[in-house]
XYZ file of C-alpha atoms in Angstrom:
764
model
C -0.448 -0.185 -0.423
C 1.717 3.421 -0.698
C 0.970 5.444 2.419
C -0.263 9.363 1.722
C 1.411 12.589 2.424
C 0.707 15.483 3.787
C 3.590 18.496 3.932
C 5.112 20.048 7.453
C 7.244 23.554 6.534
C 7.588 22.669 2.982
C 9.078 19.170 4.132
C 6.357 15.931 2.275
C 6.287 13.035 5.212
C 4.793 10.284 5.093
C 0.744 10.210 7.385
C 1.615 6.960 9.182
C 4.425 10.106 10.149
C 1.970 12.305 10.912
C 0.774 12.648 14.219
C 1.337 16.550 16.527
C 5.353 17.139 16.697
C 6.368 20.077 19.134
C 9.498 20.149 17.523
C 7.579 22.191 14.980
C 6.773 24.368 17.884
C 9.768 26.813 19.063
C 9.826 29.581 22.375
C 5.766 28.747 21.949
C 5.581 28.631 18.292
C 3.804 26.718 16.080
C 5.442 25.143 12.902
C 5.643 28.210 10.827
C 8.365 29.689 12.568
C 11.393 29.597 9.934
C 8.619 29.882 6.635
C 9.484 32.469 4.406
C 6.629 35.037 4.059
C 8.176 35.629 0.780
C 9.963 34.265 -1.916
C 13.978 34.370 -2.386
C 16.172 34.706 -5.362
C 19.793 32.242 -4.984
C 21.708 35.112 -7.417
C 19.809 37.466 -4.797
C 21.502 35.970 -1.728
C 25.443 34.606 -3.942
C 25.384 38.662 -5.135
C 24.409 39.927 -1.405
C 26.764 37.872 0.378
C 30.039 38.467 -2.057
C 29.133 42.704 -1.184
C 29.754 41.816 2.816
C 32.869 40.082 2.139
C 34.747 42.659 0.330
C 33.493 45.608 1.862
C 33.752 43.419 5.667
C 36.849 43.404 3.896
C 38.399 46.481 3.263
C 36.901 48.340 6.197
C 39.118 46.072 8.207
C 42.312 45.478 6.215
C 42.737 48.414 5.253
C 45.945 49.980 6.567
C 45.712 47.460 8.232
C 49.353 47.651 9.900
C 48.865 51.148 11.390
C 49.632 52.634 14.067
C 52.941 50.292 13.744
C 52.585 50.536 17.571
C 51.132 49.019 20.587
C 46.954 49.965 20.764
C 45.401 49.386 23.999
C 44.906 45.366 25.380
C 48.174 44.393 22.687
C 50.016 45.191 26.064
C 48.464 42.539 27.121
C 47.733 39.687 24.433
C 50.094 40.368 22.078
C 52.922 39.994 25.664
C 51.124 36.439 26.035
C 51.635 35.121 22.319
C 55.478 36.140 23.384
C 55.670 33.898 26.891
C 54.220 31.801 24.884
C 56.861 31.491 22.803
C 59.650 31.555 25.692
C 57.816 29.136 27.933
C 57.077 31.129 30.684
C 53.993 30.220 32.428
C 52.607 33.884 33.237
C 49.101 34.960 34.837
C 45.876 35.836 33.060
C 41.845 36.461 33.697
C 41.112 34.429 30.622
C 41.579 30.973 29.102
C 43.978 29.605 27.280
C 42.483 28.850 23.272
C 42.239 32.157 22.130
C 46.151 33.900 23.755
C 47.368 30.393 21.867
C 46.207 30.792 18.662
C 47.940 34.215 18.367
C 51.703 32.053 19.665
C 50.314 29.658 17.083
C 51.033 32.613 14.503
C 54.307 32.938 15.826
C 55.244 29.855 15.853
C 53.953 30.124 12.162
C 56.704 32.491 11.103
C 59.464 30.858 14.112
C 58.735 33.924 16.290
C 60.926 34.060 19.771
C 58.466 36.414 21.334
C 61.469 38.987 22.601
C 59.513 41.393 22.132
C 57.090 42.129 25.200
C 54.282 43.799 24.626
C 54.753 46.466 27.265
C 52.940 49.687 27.008
C 50.939 51.970 24.781
C 52.736 53.491 22.014
C 55.870 50.953 21.656
C 56.616 51.464 18.471
C 57.143 47.740 16.295
C 60.327 46.425 15.711
C 60.666 44.756 12.594
C 61.040 41.399 13.116
C 57.850 40.954 15.066
C 54.578 40.183 13.665
C 52.657 42.192 14.321
C 50.554 41.777 11.471
C 49.553 38.706 10.882
C 48.599 38.394 13.911
C 46.357 41.690 12.653
C 45.140 39.457 9.801
C 43.575 36.646 11.142
C 41.911 38.975 13.897
C 40.823 40.920 10.735
C 39.782 37.739 9.125
C 37.417 36.293 11.723
C 36.344 39.606 11.699
C 34.619 39.498 8.018
C 34.036 36.484 9.003
C 31.321 37.192 12.147
C 30.121 39.384 8.659
C 29.477 36.428 6.663
C 28.071 34.077 9.500
C 25.253 37.192 9.842
C 23.731 37.375 6.369
C 24.144 32.827 6.751
C 21.949 33.220 9.886
C 19.376 34.879 8.177
C 19.843 32.849 5.280
C 19.223 29.785 7.210
C 15.388 31.768 9.180
C 14.648 32.395 5.873
C 14.800 35.793 5.323
C 14.534 37.907 1.979
C 18.414 38.391 0.553
C 18.202 42.463 0.845
C 17.395 41.804 5.040
C 20.290 38.644 4.930
C 22.406 42.196 3.533
C 21.419 44.638 6.264
C 22.113 42.164 9.116
C 25.094 41.876 8.266
C 25.888 45.411 6.821
C 25.235 46.581 10.569
C 28.556 45.147 11.302
C 29.944 45.744 8.029
C 30.517 49.150 9.126
C 29.712 49.192 12.723
C 32.772 51.258 14.167
C 34.002 49.574 16.779
C 33.782 45.303 15.295
C 36.851 47.541 12.840
C 38.673 47.998 15.337
C 38.479 45.318 18.013
C 38.852 42.848 14.225
C 42.364 44.965 13.082
C 44.101 44.349 16.707
C 45.663 42.484 18.295
C 42.641 41.746 20.150
C 40.676 38.485 21.977
C 37.375 39.674 20.924
C 36.840 38.404 16.959
C 37.980 34.942 17.997
C 35.086 35.221 20.778
C 32.885 37.231 18.117
C 33.660 34.943 16.154
C 32.279 31.299 17.540
C 29.605 33.030 18.872
C 27.938 33.593 16.025
C 29.744 29.840 14.404
C 27.634 28.969 17.505
C 24.047 30.476 16.967
C 24.606 29.488 12.843
C 25.620 25.081 14.166
C 21.714 25.689 16.397
C 20.296 27.290 13.708
C 20.901 24.570 10.821
C 20.768 21.171 13.941
C 17.565 23.060 14.949
C 15.794 23.166 10.925
C 16.679 18.980 10.439
C 15.188 19.183 14.334
C 12.116 20.340 12.885
C 11.852 16.873 10.364
C 11.275 13.409 12.045
C 12.847 11.765 8.912
C 16.087 13.511 9.760
C 16.379 13.395 12.872
C 20.090 11.406 14.577
C 19.924 11.369 10.720
C 24.334 12.558 9.655
C 23.240 15.821 9.426
C 21.721 16.040 11.910
C 24.541 14.826 14.896
C 27.198 17.178 12.381
C 25.101 20.462 13.429
C 24.320 19.555 16.841
C 28.680 18.397 18.174
C 29.826 21.563 15.369
C 26.715 23.665 18.366
C 28.849 22.300 21.233
C 32.401 22.387 20.008
C 31.928 25.734 19.236
C 30.925 26.804 22.555
C 34.060 25.784 24.177
C 35.304 27.374 22.183
C 33.701 30.781 23.018
C 33.825 29.579 26.720
C 37.306 28.775 25.731
C 38.271 32.305 25.125
C 36.706 34.006 28.013
C 34.461 33.342 30.304
C 31.707 35.155 29.144
C 31.018 32.661 27.064
C 28.447 30.933 29.114
C 26.334 33.520 28.255
C 25.860 31.813 24.717
C 25.161 27.924 26.606
C 22.808 29.834 28.288
C 21.092 31.606 25.124
C 21.630 28.029 23.873
C 20.414 26.382 26.352
C 16.991 28.082 27.234
C 16.408 26.403 23.266
C 17.184 23.111 23.724
C 14.952 22.987 27.287
C 11.935 24.775 25.758
C 12.671 21.940 23.335
C 13.338 19.039 25.614
C 9.963 20.141 27.405
C 8.103 19.994 24.024
C 9.746 17.205 22.960
C 7.845 15.683 26.549
C 3.916 17.097 25.563
C 1.962 12.949 25.604
C 1.330 14.338 21.902
C 3.686 13.697 20.531
C 4.045 9.734 21.043
C 7.717 9.659 21.504
C 8.819 6.281 22.763
C 10.603 6.920 25.976
C 13.512 6.086 24.843
C 13.221 8.570 21.441
C 12.961 10.733 24.095
C 15.642 8.939 27.136
C 18.225 9.481 23.396
C 17.323 12.677 22.323
C 18.593 14.680 25.955
C 21.022 11.851 26.093
C 22.655 13.060 22.611
C 21.928 16.609 23.814
C 24.009 16.230 27.506
C 26.506 14.553 25.070
C 27.416 17.569 22.591
C 26.276 20.038 24.191
C 27.822 19.309 28.467
C 30.854 16.704 27.982
C 32.722 16.652 24.345
C 32.543 21.041 25.213
C 33.265 20.318 28.942
C 36.498 17.557 27.456
C 37.545 20.086 24.984
C 37.712 23.152 27.684
C 40.551 21.090 29.598
C 42.127 20.428 26.118
C 43.314 23.950 25.887
C 44.442 24.407 29.961
C 46.068 20.647 29.324
C 47.569 22.586 26.254
C 48.418 25.316 28.177
C 50.836 24.071 30.832
C 52.302 22.064 28.046
C 53.784 24.899 26.734
C 54.313 26.846 29.984
C 56.351 24.231 31.592
C 59.343 27.245 32.372
C 59.184 30.051 35.705
C 57.776 33.803 34.191
C 56.794 36.942 35.350
C 53.039 34.674 36.848
C 54.794 32.169 39.594
C 53.943 34.463 42.390
C 50.414 33.805 41.589
C 49.886 30.181 41.496
C 50.930 27.928 45.016
C 54.500 26.767 46.086
C 53.697 23.304 44.879
C 52.893 24.834 41.461
C 55.612 26.950 40.972
C 57.995 23.785 42.068
C 57.093 22.425 38.968
C 58.264 24.598 36.517
C 61.586 25.414 35.216
C 64.658 27.372 36.794
C 61.206 28.316 39.499
C 62.643 30.710 41.732
C 61.323 29.321 44.651
C 63.297 26.240 44.107
C 66.985 27.431 43.291
C 66.251 31.044 45.999
C 64.705 29.478 48.820
C 66.395 28.499 52.535
C 66.385 26.743 55.141
C 64.950 28.938 58.360
C 65.996 28.163 62.284
C 65.444 30.268 64.909
C 67.908 32.994 65.688
C 67.338 33.923 61.468
C 67.295 37.943 61.049
C 65.063 37.432 57.915
C 62.605 39.991 56.071
C 59.300 39.479 55.455
C 57.448 39.980 52.183
C 53.422 40.804 51.245
C 52.191 38.454 48.570
C 49.194 40.080 47.023
C 51.937 42.047 46.686
C 55.790 44.047 45.970
C 55.325 44.711 49.037
C 57.977 44.253 52.603
C 56.977 44.556 57.149
C 59.517 47.847 57.357
C 59.910 50.094 60.698
C 61.615 52.581 60.890
C 62.611 53.957 64.561
C 62.156 57.832 63.356
C 58.950 57.478 62.936
C 56.059 57.517 65.411
C 52.374 57.522 65.293
C 50.874 60.991 65.838
C 49.087 61.554 68.520
C 45.646 62.210 67.218
C 43.957 61.601 64.195
C 42.153 64.007 62.025
C 39.086 61.784 63.434
C 39.971 62.115 66.856
C 41.572 58.693 68.062
C 44.577 58.492 69.776
C 46.951 56.704 69.234
C 49.681 54.752 71.377
C 52.008 56.432 69.632
C 54.268 53.837 69.222
C 57.176 52.886 66.585
C 54.716 52.834 63.457
C 54.400 49.432 61.630
C 53.518 49.338 57.666
C 54.169 47.962 54.546
C 57.029 49.466 51.645
C 57.415 48.636 48.118
C 59.950 46.670 46.223
C 63.689 47.732 48.609
C 64.456 44.216 49.608
C 67.955 45.434 51.335
C 67.095 48.654 53.809
C 68.136 48.066 57.473
C 65.025 49.189 58.532
C 63.217 45.838 56.220
C 65.137 42.773 59.328
C 63.311 40.969 61.986
C 64.640 38.164 63.664
C 62.973 35.396 64.521
C 63.085 34.196 68.556
C 62.088 30.905 69.940
C 59.084 30.827 72.974
C 60.328 27.832 74.440
C 63.665 27.676 76.014
C 66.556 25.371 74.712
C 65.827 26.636 71.674
C 69.585 27.303 69.344
C 70.229 28.321 66.160
C 70.162 25.077 64.774
C 66.773 24.548 65.376
C 64.831 24.525 62.404
C 61.844 26.621 62.324
C 57.965 24.287 62.330
C 55.109 25.145 61.062
C 52.908 26.773 62.813
C 55.553 27.971 64.895
C 54.091 30.353 67.473
C 56.763 32.979 67.894
C 58.846 36.424 68.672
C 60.076 38.830 65.900
C 62.616 41.298 66.639
C 63.323 44.644 64.202
C 66.937 44.708 64.090
C 67.568 48.057 63.626
C 66.205 49.576 66.586
C 65.813 46.154 69.045
C 62.730 45.938 69.293
C 60.390 43.701 68.974
C 57.183 43.915 66.887
C 53.740 43.702 68.973
C 49.509 43.734 68.510
C 47.275 45.369 70.604
C 43.408 46.799 71.619
C 43.920 50.577 70.210
C 43.087 50.665 65.924
C 45.005 51.500 63.051
C 45.857 54.561 62.002
C 43.111 54.674 58.325
C 41.058 50.759 59.682
C 39.573 52.157 63.144
C 37.861 48.639 64.591
C 41.414 46.630 62.882
C 44.744 46.776 65.233
C 47.388 49.065 65.425
C 50.748 47.526 65.460
C 53.305 48.872 66.471
C 57.183 47.566 68.736
C 58.228 47.553 71.339
C 62.291 48.447 73.134
C 63.245 44.140 73.796
C 64.425 45.650 77.117
C 61.047 47.317 77.550
C 58.535 44.395 77.410
C 56.861 42.574 80.687
C 55.557 40.143 81.767
C 52.474 41.648 80.669
C 53.221 42.708 77.216
C 55.150 39.282 76.772
C 51.981 37.702 75.065
C 50.840 40.591 73.005
C 54.824 39.932 71.004
C 53.738 36.635 70.383
C 53.202 35.415 66.952
C 51.648 32.490 64.869
C 53.863 31.518 61.911
C 49.968 30.267 60.506
C 50.422 27.758 57.290
C 48.107 28.605 54.261
C 50.947 26.639 51.729
C 53.903 24.756 50.782
C 53.939 21.617 51.593
C 56.855 19.878 53.767
C 59.056 18.480 51.045
C 60.697 16.445 53.481
C 57.695 15.070 55.801
C 60.398 13.798 58.084
C 61.383 16.848 58.883
C 58.705 19.564 58.469
C 60.681 23.131 58.611
C 59.751 25.880 57.079
C 62.194 28.101 53.811
C 62.247 30.889 53.214
C 60.265 31.939 49.261
C 58.919 28.526 49.494
C 56.055 28.876 53.138
C 53.766 30.655 52.870
C 51.397 32.325 56.627
C 49.962 34.402 58.505
C 51.024 35.849 60.676
C 48.564 35.815 63.836
C 48.484 37.528 66.834
C 48.264 34.520 69.269
C 46.616 37.062 71.921
C 44.003 38.751 70.144
C 43.718 36.700 67.351
C 44.233 39.566 64.340
C 46.152 38.912 61.350
C 48.710 41.459 59.966
C 46.901 42.818 56.242
C 48.272 45.126 54.335
C 46.422 47.652 52.917
C 47.365 48.434 49.856
C 44.241 50.516 48.130
C 44.731 53.891 50.559
C 48.370 54.476 50.985
C 48.977 56.752 54.625
C 50.688 60.437 55.074
C 53.335 61.668 54.420
C 54.261 61.088 58.366
C 54.123 57.368 57.208
C 56.161 59.037 54.141
C 53.157 57.722 51.877
C 53.597 53.893 53.366
C 51.312 51.259 52.945
C 48.951 50.419 56.368
C 49.824 47.271 58.048
C 47.126 46.618 60.296
C 46.369 43.588 62.910
C 42.370 41.958 60.951
C 39.649 39.748 63.420
C 38.906 38.387 60.092
C 41.930 36.263 59.639
C 40.750 34.325 56.746
C 39.072 37.561 54.640
C 41.638 38.351 51.956
C 45.077 37.729 50.147
C 46.344 40.476 52.223
C 47.438 38.225 55.171
C 49.500 35.739 53.729
C 53.039 36.804 53.777
C 56.644 34.536 53.125
C 59.381 34.337 54.233
C 62.330 36.041 51.747
C 65.782 36.116 51.885
C 67.997 35.380 55.519
C 70.390 37.938 56.377
C 73.835 36.706 56.010
C 73.526 33.249 55.406
C 76.506 30.771 57.008
C 77.788 28.863 54.172
C 77.129 26.036 55.525
C 73.523 26.733 55.593
C 73.942 28.157 51.284
C 72.558 25.727 48.916
C 69.044 25.168 47.856
C 66.061 23.204 47.949
C 66.588 21.993 44.297
C 69.740 20.698 45.492
C 67.323 18.662 47.556
C 64.783 17.838 47.127
C 62.688 15.938 43.543
C 60.352 18.094 41.490
C 57.174 17.314 42.793
C 54.048 14.905 40.702
C 51.277 17.230 40.152
C 48.169 16.185 37.880
C 46.307 18.409 35.852
C 43.398 18.640 37.153
C 45.572 19.071 40.477
C 46.907 22.266 37.674
C 43.550 23.023 36.291
C 41.339 23.057 39.392
C 43.972 25.630 41.377
C 44.502 27.755 38.183
C 40.804 27.717 37.345
C 39.573 29.040 41.808
C 42.855 31.917 41.012
C 41.713 32.881 38.044
C 37.976 33.986 39.018
C 39.581 35.454 42.406
C 41.382 37.792 40.691
C 37.793 37.857 38.065
C 36.522 38.742 41.352
C 38.388 41.263 42.070
C 39.358 43.285 39.227
C 38.477 46.233 40.764
C 35.297 48.644 39.699
C 36.794 52.445 38.339
C 38.367 52.621 35.863
C 38.609 56.217 33.345
C 37.033 54.222 30.883
C 34.609 52.173 32.823
C 31.018 51.545 32.234
C 28.080 51.177 32.881
C 25.612 48.562 30.762
C 22.938 50.733 31.530
C 25.105 53.919 28.921
C 25.628 49.934 25.937
C 22.869 50.171 23.888
C 23.379 53.583 22.015
C 26.651 53.656 22.914
C 27.039 57.284 25.479
C 30.367 56.234 26.185
C 33.093 54.854 24.921
C 37.480 53.450 25.799
C 40.643 55.905 24.559
C 42.490 52.896 22.252
C 45.701 54.923 20.902
C 46.916 58.207 21.015
C 49.555 60.276 19.496
C 51.026 63.467 20.664
C 53.226 64.763 17.345
C 50.308 64.151 15.651
C 47.165 64.378 17.815
C 45.743 61.244 16.195
C 43.224 59.401 18.194
C 41.556 55.220 18.044
C 38.436 56.041 20.075
C 36.210 52.756 20.416
C 32.268 53.650 20.719
C 29.992 51.687 17.940
C 27.818 52.851 14.784
C 24.981 55.112 16.448
C 23.128 55.596 13.645
C 22.528 51.076 14.136
C 22.935 50.970 18.278
C 19.948 53.581 18.000
C 17.476 51.740 15.628
C 18.691 48.449 17.500
C 17.542 49.970 20.558
C 14.131 51.615 18.859
C 13.863 48.224 16.920
C 13.609 46.667 20.164
C 10.889 48.805 22.085
C 8.851 48.452 18.653
C 8.594 44.888 19.270
C 7.610 45.411 22.376
C 5.202 47.413 22.311
C 3.523 44.760 19.489
C 4.322 41.795 22.005
C 2.559 44.030 25.056
C -0.316 45.264 21.582
C -1.441 41.652 20.612
C -1.468 40.830 24.447
C -3.650 42.693 26.283
C -5.766 42.874 22.613
C -5.810 39.239 23.132
C -6.687 38.914 25.915
C -9.472 40.163 25.219
C -10.729 38.034 22.541
C -10.433 40.125 19.719
C -7.238 38.912 16.634
C -4.662 41.138 16.197
C -1.974 39.843 14.752
C -1.983 37.340 12.180
C -0.367 33.861 12.942
C 2.376 33.725 10.396
C 3.245 37.149 12.003
C 2.810 35.950 15.353
C 4.686 32.637 14.682
C 7.823 34.691 13.654
C 7.241 37.816 16.502
C 7.367 34.655 19.528
C 9.216 32.557 17.255
C 12.551 33.431 16.100
C 12.040 37.317 17.376
C 10.997 36.476 20.444
C 14.742 33.969 20.896
C 16.553 36.542 19.635
C 15.679 39.370 22.171
C 16.376 36.225 25.240
C 19.475 35.348 24.338
C 20.873 39.752 23.915
C 19.808 39.592 27.625
C 21.345 36.929 28.251
C 24.144 38.794 26.468
C 23.305 41.893 28.536
C 21.590 41.918 31.694
C 24.416 39.479 34.093
C 26.332 42.210 33.471
C 24.438 45.211 35.840
C 24.821 41.476 38.290
C 29.013 41.869 37.740
C 30.992 44.371 40.120
C 34.199 44.405 38.532
C 35.139 46.564 35.191
C 33.036 46.916 32.330
C 33.849 48.671 29.062
C 31.990 49.591 26.589
C 33.398 46.814 23.787
C 31.736 44.004 26.968
C 28.246 44.673 24.607
C 29.510 43.555 21.430
C 28.225 39.291 21.489
C 25.051 40.887 23.050
C 24.386 44.142 20.224
C 25.382 40.843 16.925
C 22.323 38.978 18.599
C 21.198 42.683 18.219
C 21.720 43.007 14.529
C 20.234 39.602 14.310
C 17.722 40.716 15.478
C 17.058 43.744 14.034
C 17.594 42.952 10.030
C 14.860 39.818 11.028
C 12.095 41.930 13.074
C 12.243 44.929 10.213
C 11.587 42.085 7.626
C 8.501 41.212 9.562
C 7.426 44.765 9.530
C 7.164 44.921 5.750
C 4.725 42.795 5.518
C 2.826 42.853 9.072
C -0.865 42.627 8.031
C -3.100 43.123 11.109
C -5.796 40.271 11.832
C -10.160 40.791 11.376
C -11.759 40.840 14.354
C -15.267 39.355 13.013
C -14.413 35.997 11.578
C -11.501 33.227 11.821
C -8.630 34.138 10.601
C -7.923 31.718 7.332
C -4.234 31.675 5.506
C -5.799 31.703 2.255
C -7.135 35.376 4.040
C -3.352 36.198 4.895
C -1.282 36.269 2.260
C -1.293 39.539 0.127
C -1.906 39.739 -3.397
C 0.901 40.784 -6.256
C 0.313 43.953 -5.506
C 0.399 44.665 -1.567
C 3.525 42.387 -2.493
C 5.627 44.414 -4.918
C 4.675 47.188 -2.827
C 6.343 46.798 0.805
C 9.490 45.102 -0.945
C 10.212 47.774 -3.122
C 10.412 49.916 0.302
C 11.685 47.200 2.607
C 14.124 47.759 0.396
C 14.672 51.327 0.418
C 14.203 51.399 3.489
C 16.987 48.736 3.822
C 19.281 51.007 1.306
C 18.445 54.207 3.438
C 20.224 52.972 6.978
C 22.801 51.478 5.282
C 23.620 53.821 3.005
C 23.152 56.128 6.926
C 25.875 53.515 8.272
C 28.389 54.786 5.311
C 28.344 58.255 6.464
C 28.553 57.629 10.326
C 31.655 56.269 9.698
C 32.878 57.704 6.980
C 32.236 60.721 10.092
C 33.689 59.141 12.870
C 37.316 57.338 10.105
C 40.128 59.968 11.772
C 39.253 58.018 15.361
C 37.883 54.173 14.484
C 41.454 54.064 12.344
C 43.703 56.144 13.164
C 44.929 58.528 10.483
C 43.880 61.663 10.419
C 44.108 63.794 12.335
C 40.881 65.945 13.590
C 41.716 70.434 14.895
C 40.757 70.868 17.639
C 37.213 72.325 16.954
C 36.364 69.253 14.502
C 37.168 66.659 17.539
C 34.846 68.493 20.319
C 32.678 68.644 17.880
C 32.931 64.392 18.778
C 32.131 64.460 21.791
C 28.695 63.229 22.648
C 26.925 62.753 25.807
C 29.746 61.065 27.347
C 32.586 60.494 25.317
C 35.480 62.471 26.129
C 38.479 62.718 24.439
C 42.574 63.646 23.272
C 43.017 66.877 21.829
C 40.949 69.312 23.277
C 42.781 72.340 24.112
């Protein structure tokens, strides 16, 4: 028997398969999510796509070698590539994939990484492949524009609509700048749109029952997971793209649970497990791979050592922590370094706490104890470790968690904490010293400190002796149970030579500012002058131990970033691009690069979002009253693809309101890209929108517009798109001097561009 056939989404399926399938619904819509409102020309798609690629390449590659100087965060990401090339360990807040890609380019041309990108404005010397680094991001920037075009095409939009969405990116000043420099954002944004494109391809196959679990279905599902892993392997904000895709996947699985779908439990479980495998398990494995590569490349000691534990540092070749660490005995004279900064414990017999502070509080007027940076050999920074147990001599090693006295050698006074408020922190204790000859039995207990172990496990478990450089500890005051804290956010006044304050903090586990190490032993006897590396083998640390420690440090560093910065901006300013960032300037030529979006496109997007919200609200209210406002086709689009794109925009935008760290306009670019797709998509829908009759049931034949109306609306759409594109080009041209940094503007011309909160150089 030959079974009859029916059509769903223009796909023929046999009657035996014709049953309710909720996979045809998307975010609460019916089966027309990807239905085209009009017929489109394949030739136009090809022509417009070539136009997009050509203009994207031209706007990004022209004069990409200028300025031939370090620009903005090339300071960081160029430097990191050099560290990779020299195999020297470094610490960064972002996952390693983006930086490794830049490193591989340098490796390809056999660059040695000698140039360290030390400061913005430094000219690139001959031999540094900065142009190759920039070209890599340039081609990714072109790829972003191409993928935006292709996403809209897969959403069954007209060629002119695809052109509009892509041109919103092609002529956007911010995307042009990010694609011309050695930054991570071009890589991040490329894989974001690649992930969305792959998911749309997968979802279209998901709509067709016959293509579920086919080779192409598996391919696009797994490519979605692969590309998502690349996003989060470049920057942690990539988790927001996971959220966007995850919303759609979760809703689709919820639909498949519907009993009317007539999907067996076995098939449903298969759908779930395959998505977990492709979108969670495999991406996590790919993500781990980049960290494995990171540790394999960076096997030498480098500038990032101090961020990691002593055990981690012992695994690095030529680690100073092994070469320079020495066993610590009682009566040794040492200096103490704060682990959170290059700052030494310091005291000066000529400096006393003032009698009274400006707020009226009274001090002890004792000898100041402060923290001074960078002076490892200052006579005022040496302290002698004195035992608190009788019979201990200079041959006894200092044990972990030992209770000791610390004598300031130059002034023969002993470190003391007591219940007097510190200068800058009234809730914390003042730290001072007391002359050794004046210590009474009552004073003695206020001079005892515990070397509270933090890290640096004993190299020899049989002899748990502390070592310089290697062991990290807190200085806990035994009597009052406060930890010595160095606060480097504020400096003391002139009476303390603007040093950092040392105080006793009652929250003994609060911050890294309370962790110390002993750096060097003064006048070390020759018989004890040998490094730990000559006595102990390098410990074996598993990849997962290294990964877990690095992740913890990276998250802590991200959370610890200050919120203040001259060019930081708040998320509410971003959609309208009310402020920007100064990337580069040259005093000799008065040229500059200032990061800002194309205001025509950005303001258009905000207007479109507002109109969309108004239409949705009206439709919901009118339908609630029993009337029809929009036709079925239009509602399917607005509550389907449009809603998903809006949710994707919000996923990439709203979380920044919850972050306390520094935020800049470039953090909005992923959200902006999604809004480019949404804007083009909505403009086409709005151009062909039809309102439903209220006096009769909707009939599909009545939803079809006549040929004349179609042509008029199509002409209006084309005219609107060309008007928008011309406006985008005009703004880019108006701002080109500040986008490319190739021209010098007069003071009047520069002032004329200081709109809103924009602060430019050379306005005087």
